[in-house]
Coordinates of C-alpha atoms in Angstrom, one line a residue:
X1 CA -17.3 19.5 49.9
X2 CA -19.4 17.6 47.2
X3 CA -16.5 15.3 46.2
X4 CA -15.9 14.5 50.2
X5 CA -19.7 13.9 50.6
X6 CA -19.8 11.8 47.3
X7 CA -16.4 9.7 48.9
X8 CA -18.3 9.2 52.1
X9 CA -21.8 7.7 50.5
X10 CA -19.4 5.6 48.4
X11 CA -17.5 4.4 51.3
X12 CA -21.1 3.7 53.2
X13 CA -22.5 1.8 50.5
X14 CA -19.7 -0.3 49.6
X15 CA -20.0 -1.2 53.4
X16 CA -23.3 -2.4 52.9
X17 CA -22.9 -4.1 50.5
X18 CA -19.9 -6.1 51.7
X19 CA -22.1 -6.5 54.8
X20 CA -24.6 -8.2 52.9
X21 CA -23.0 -10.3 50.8
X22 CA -21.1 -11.9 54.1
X23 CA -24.2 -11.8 55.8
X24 CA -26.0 -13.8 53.1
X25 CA -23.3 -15.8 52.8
X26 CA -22.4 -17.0 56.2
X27 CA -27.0 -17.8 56.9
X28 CA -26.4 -19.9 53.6
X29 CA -23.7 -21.9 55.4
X30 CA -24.2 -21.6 58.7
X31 CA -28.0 -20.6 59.3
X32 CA -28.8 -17.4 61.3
X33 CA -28.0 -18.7 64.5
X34 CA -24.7 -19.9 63.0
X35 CA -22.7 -16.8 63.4
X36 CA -22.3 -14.0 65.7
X37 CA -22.5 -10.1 64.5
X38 CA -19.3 -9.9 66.0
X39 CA -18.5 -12.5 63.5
X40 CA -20.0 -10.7 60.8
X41 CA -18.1 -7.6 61.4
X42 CA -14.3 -9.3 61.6
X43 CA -14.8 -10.8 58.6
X44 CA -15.6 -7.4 56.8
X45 CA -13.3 -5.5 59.0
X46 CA -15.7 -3.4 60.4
X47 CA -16.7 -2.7 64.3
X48 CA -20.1 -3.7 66.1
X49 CA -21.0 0.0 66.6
X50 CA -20.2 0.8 62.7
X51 CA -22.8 -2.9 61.8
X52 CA -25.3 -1.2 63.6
X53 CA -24.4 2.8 61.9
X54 CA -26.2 0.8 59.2
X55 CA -28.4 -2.2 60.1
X56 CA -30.7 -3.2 62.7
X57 CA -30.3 -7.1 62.8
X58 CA -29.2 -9.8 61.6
X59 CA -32.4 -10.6 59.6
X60 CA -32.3 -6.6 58.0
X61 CA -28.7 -7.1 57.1
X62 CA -29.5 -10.6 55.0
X63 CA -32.9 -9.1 53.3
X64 CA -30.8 -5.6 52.7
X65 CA -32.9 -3.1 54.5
X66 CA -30.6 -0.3 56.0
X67 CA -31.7 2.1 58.7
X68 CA -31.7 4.4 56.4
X69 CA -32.9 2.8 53.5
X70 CA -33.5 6.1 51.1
X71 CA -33.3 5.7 47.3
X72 CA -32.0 9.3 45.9
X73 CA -32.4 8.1 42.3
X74 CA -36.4 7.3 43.0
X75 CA -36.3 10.7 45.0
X76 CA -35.1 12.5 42.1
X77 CA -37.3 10.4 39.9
X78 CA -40.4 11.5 41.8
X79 CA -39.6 15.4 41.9
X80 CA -39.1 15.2 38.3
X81 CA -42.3 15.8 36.0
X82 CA -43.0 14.3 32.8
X83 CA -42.6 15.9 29.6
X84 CA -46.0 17.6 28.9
X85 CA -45.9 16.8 25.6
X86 CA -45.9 12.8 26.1
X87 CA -48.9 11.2 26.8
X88 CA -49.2 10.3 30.8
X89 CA -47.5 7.1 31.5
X90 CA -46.1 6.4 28.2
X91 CA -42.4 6.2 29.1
X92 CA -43.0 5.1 32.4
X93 CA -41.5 1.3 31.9
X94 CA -38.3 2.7 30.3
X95 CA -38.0 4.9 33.3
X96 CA -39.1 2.5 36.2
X97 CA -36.8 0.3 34.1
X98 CA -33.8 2.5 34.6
X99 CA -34.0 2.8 38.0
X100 CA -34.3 -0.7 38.6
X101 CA -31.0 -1.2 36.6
X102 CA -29.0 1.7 39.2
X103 CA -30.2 0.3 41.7
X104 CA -28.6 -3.1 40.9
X105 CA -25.3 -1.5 39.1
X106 CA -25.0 0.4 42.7
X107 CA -25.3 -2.7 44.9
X108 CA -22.5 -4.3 42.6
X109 CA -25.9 -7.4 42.4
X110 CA -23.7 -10.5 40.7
X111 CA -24.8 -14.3 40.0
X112 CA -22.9 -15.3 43.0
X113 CA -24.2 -12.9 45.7
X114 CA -27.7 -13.8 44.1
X115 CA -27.0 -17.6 44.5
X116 CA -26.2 -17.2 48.1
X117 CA -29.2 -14.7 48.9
X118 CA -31.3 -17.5 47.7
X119 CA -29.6 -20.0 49.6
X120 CA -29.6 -17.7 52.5
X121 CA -33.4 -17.9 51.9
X122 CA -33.8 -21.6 51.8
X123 CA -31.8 -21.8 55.1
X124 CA -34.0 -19.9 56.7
X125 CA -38.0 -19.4 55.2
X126 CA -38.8 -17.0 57.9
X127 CA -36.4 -14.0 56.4
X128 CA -39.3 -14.1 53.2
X129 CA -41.4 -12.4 55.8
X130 CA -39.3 -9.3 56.1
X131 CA -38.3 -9.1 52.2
X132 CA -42.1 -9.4 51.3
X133 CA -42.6 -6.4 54.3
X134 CA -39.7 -4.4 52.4
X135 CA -41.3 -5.1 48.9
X136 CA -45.1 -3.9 50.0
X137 CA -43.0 -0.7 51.2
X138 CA -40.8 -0.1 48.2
X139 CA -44.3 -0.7 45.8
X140 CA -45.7 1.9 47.9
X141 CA -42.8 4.3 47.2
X142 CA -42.9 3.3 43.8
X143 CA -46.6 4.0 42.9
X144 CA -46.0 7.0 44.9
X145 CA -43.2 8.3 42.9
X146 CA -45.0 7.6 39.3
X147 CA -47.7 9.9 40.8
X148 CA -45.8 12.4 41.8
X149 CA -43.8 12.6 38.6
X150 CA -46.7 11.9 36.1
X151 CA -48.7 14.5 38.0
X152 CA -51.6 11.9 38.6
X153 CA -53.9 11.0 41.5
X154 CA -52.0 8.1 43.9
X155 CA -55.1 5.6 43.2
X156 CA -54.9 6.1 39.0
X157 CA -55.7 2.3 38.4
X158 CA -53.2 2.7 35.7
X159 CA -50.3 3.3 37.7
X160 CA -51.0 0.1 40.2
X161 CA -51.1 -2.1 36.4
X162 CA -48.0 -0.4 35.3
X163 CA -45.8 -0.9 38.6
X164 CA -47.6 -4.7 38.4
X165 CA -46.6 -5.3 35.1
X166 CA -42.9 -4.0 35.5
X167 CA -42.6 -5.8 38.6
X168 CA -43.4 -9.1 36.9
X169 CA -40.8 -7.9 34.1
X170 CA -37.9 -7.2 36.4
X171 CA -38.5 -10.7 38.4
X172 CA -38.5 -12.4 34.9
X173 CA -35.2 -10.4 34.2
X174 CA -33.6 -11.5 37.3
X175 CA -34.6 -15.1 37.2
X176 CA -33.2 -15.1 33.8
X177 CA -29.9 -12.9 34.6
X178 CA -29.0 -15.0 37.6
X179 CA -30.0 -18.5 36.1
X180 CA -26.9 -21.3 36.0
X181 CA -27.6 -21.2 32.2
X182 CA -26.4 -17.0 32.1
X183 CA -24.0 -16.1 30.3
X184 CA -20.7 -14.6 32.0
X185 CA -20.5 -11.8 29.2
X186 CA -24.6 -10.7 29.8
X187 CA -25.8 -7.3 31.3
X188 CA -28.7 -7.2 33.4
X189 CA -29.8 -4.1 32.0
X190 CA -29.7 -5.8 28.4
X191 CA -31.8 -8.6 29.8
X192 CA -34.3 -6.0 31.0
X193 CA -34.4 -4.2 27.6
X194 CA -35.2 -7.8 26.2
X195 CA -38.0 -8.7 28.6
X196 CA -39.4 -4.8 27.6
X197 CA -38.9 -5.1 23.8
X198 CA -41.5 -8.0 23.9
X199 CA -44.1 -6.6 26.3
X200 CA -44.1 -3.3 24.0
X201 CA -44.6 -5.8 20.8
X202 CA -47.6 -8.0 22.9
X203 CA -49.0 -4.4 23.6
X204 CA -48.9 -3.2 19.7
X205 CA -50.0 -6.3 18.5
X206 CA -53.2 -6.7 21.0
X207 CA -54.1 -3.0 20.4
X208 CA -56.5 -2.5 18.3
X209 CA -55.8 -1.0 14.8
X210 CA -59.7 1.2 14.3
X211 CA -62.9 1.3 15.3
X212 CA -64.6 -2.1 15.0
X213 CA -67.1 -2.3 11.7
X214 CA -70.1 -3.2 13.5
X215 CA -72.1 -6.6 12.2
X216 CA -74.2 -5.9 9.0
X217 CA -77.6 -6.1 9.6
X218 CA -79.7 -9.3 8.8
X219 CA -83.3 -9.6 7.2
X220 CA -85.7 -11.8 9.3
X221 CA -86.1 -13.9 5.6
X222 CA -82.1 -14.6 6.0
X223 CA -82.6 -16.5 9.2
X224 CA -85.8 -18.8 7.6
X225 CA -83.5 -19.7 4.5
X226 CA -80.4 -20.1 7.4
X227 CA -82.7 -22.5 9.2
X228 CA -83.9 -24.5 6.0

C-alpha cells in the first residue's frame, strides 16, 4: 500500500513539474495569452480536467503554486524537535539549508527550466505579483516551522534574522547555480554549502573573542600635558 501511494505522489509530481516547465516555457515564447490550457495539456499529454486536479490557472501553473501546495519535508521538519543538547538555533541554516536543496532535487530545478521561468517573467511582469504572494506565504510557513521545531515563541526576533539571512543565501546560491557562467558538472546543493561555509566564517570572525578590557583610566594632569 506504501509503495502504491509512494508511485502515485511520484507520478503527480512529475506531472507538475512537466506542467510547469511547458507552461513557463510556452509564456516565454508566446506570452500568457499565447496558448490555450488545452494547449498546455496536449503538449504534456495530459487532459483539461487532470491540469486543473493540480492547478488553478494559468498564472499558478507558471509561478508553481499547486492546489495543494503542501511540503511533507517542512511538515516533518516542523514536528521534529531539536536536539536538547544544542543550543537553540544553532543548526538551523544547515537544516533550512537541506530542505531548500529537496525541495529543488524533487522539482528536477535545471539551468534551462530556470532560464525560461525567468523569461517567462520578463514576458509577463504581472506573474511577480503572485510569486511574491507565494513567497510571503512560504516565509510564513517557514518561520513557523523553525518555531515549532526549536520549541520557541513564533515572534523570537532571531528566527525572522535567521529565515532573512538564509533566504538571501539561497537567492545568492541560485543566481550563482543558474548563471550562463555555471558549470555543467556543479551541484546546487554544493553551491549552497559554499555560500554557508562563508557566512559561518563572517560570523566567527565578527564574534567577539572576550569581554572587552575597558579604557584605563586617565589623571586630569594627563589631559593638561595632552593639551600642551
Amino acid at each position: 500500500m506504501a509503495t502504491t501511494a509512494g508511485k502515485m505522489a511520484q507520478r503527480r509530481l512529475r506531472t507538475r513539474v512537466e506542467l510547469t516547465a511547458a507552461a513557463r516555457r510556452l509564456t516565454a515564447e508566446h506570452g500568457l495569452a499565447g496558448f490555450t490550457i488545452e494547449e498546455l495539456c496536449a503538449s504534456v499529454g495530459i487532459s483539461r480536467r487532470t491540469f486543473f486536479n493540480h492547478f488553478a490557472s494559468k498564472d499558478d501553473v507558471v509561478v508553481g503554486v499547486a492546489l495543494d501546495d503542501d511540503d511533507e519535508a517542512l511538515d516533518g521538519y516542523s514536528s521534529s524537535r531539536r536536539d536538547p543538547r544544542l543550543p537553540p538555533l544553532s543548526t538551523v541554516f544547515d537544516d533550512l539549508g537541506a530542505l531548500v536543496v529537496e525541495r529543488v532535487e524533487n522539482v528536477g530545478l535545471t539551468r534551462g527550466q530556470a532560464a525560461h521561468f525567468k523569461a517567462a517573467l520578463d514576458r509577463e511582469p504581472r506573474l511577480f505579483g503572485a510569486m511574491m504572494r507565494q513567497g510571503d506565504e512560504q516565509r510564513r510557513r517557514v518561520v513557523s516551522a523553525v518555531a515549532a521545531h526549536e520549541g520557541l515563541d513564533g515572534g523570537d526576533p532571531r528566527i525572522d534574522v535567521a529565515v532573512t539571512l538564509l533566504a538571501g543565501l539561497v537567492q545568492r546560491a541560485f543566481e550563482r547555480f543558474f548563471s550562463a557562467e555555471g558549470r555543467d558538472d556543479e551541484r546546487f546543493d554544493a553551491v549552497l554549502a559554499d555560500q554557508l561555509v562563508i557566512a559561518r566564517e563572517l560570523f566567527a570572525a565578527a564574534a567577539p573573542r572576550g569581554p572587552a578590557s575597558p579604557p584605563a583610566p586617565t589623571h586630569p594632569a594627563d589631559h593638561d600635558r595632552k593639551a600642551l
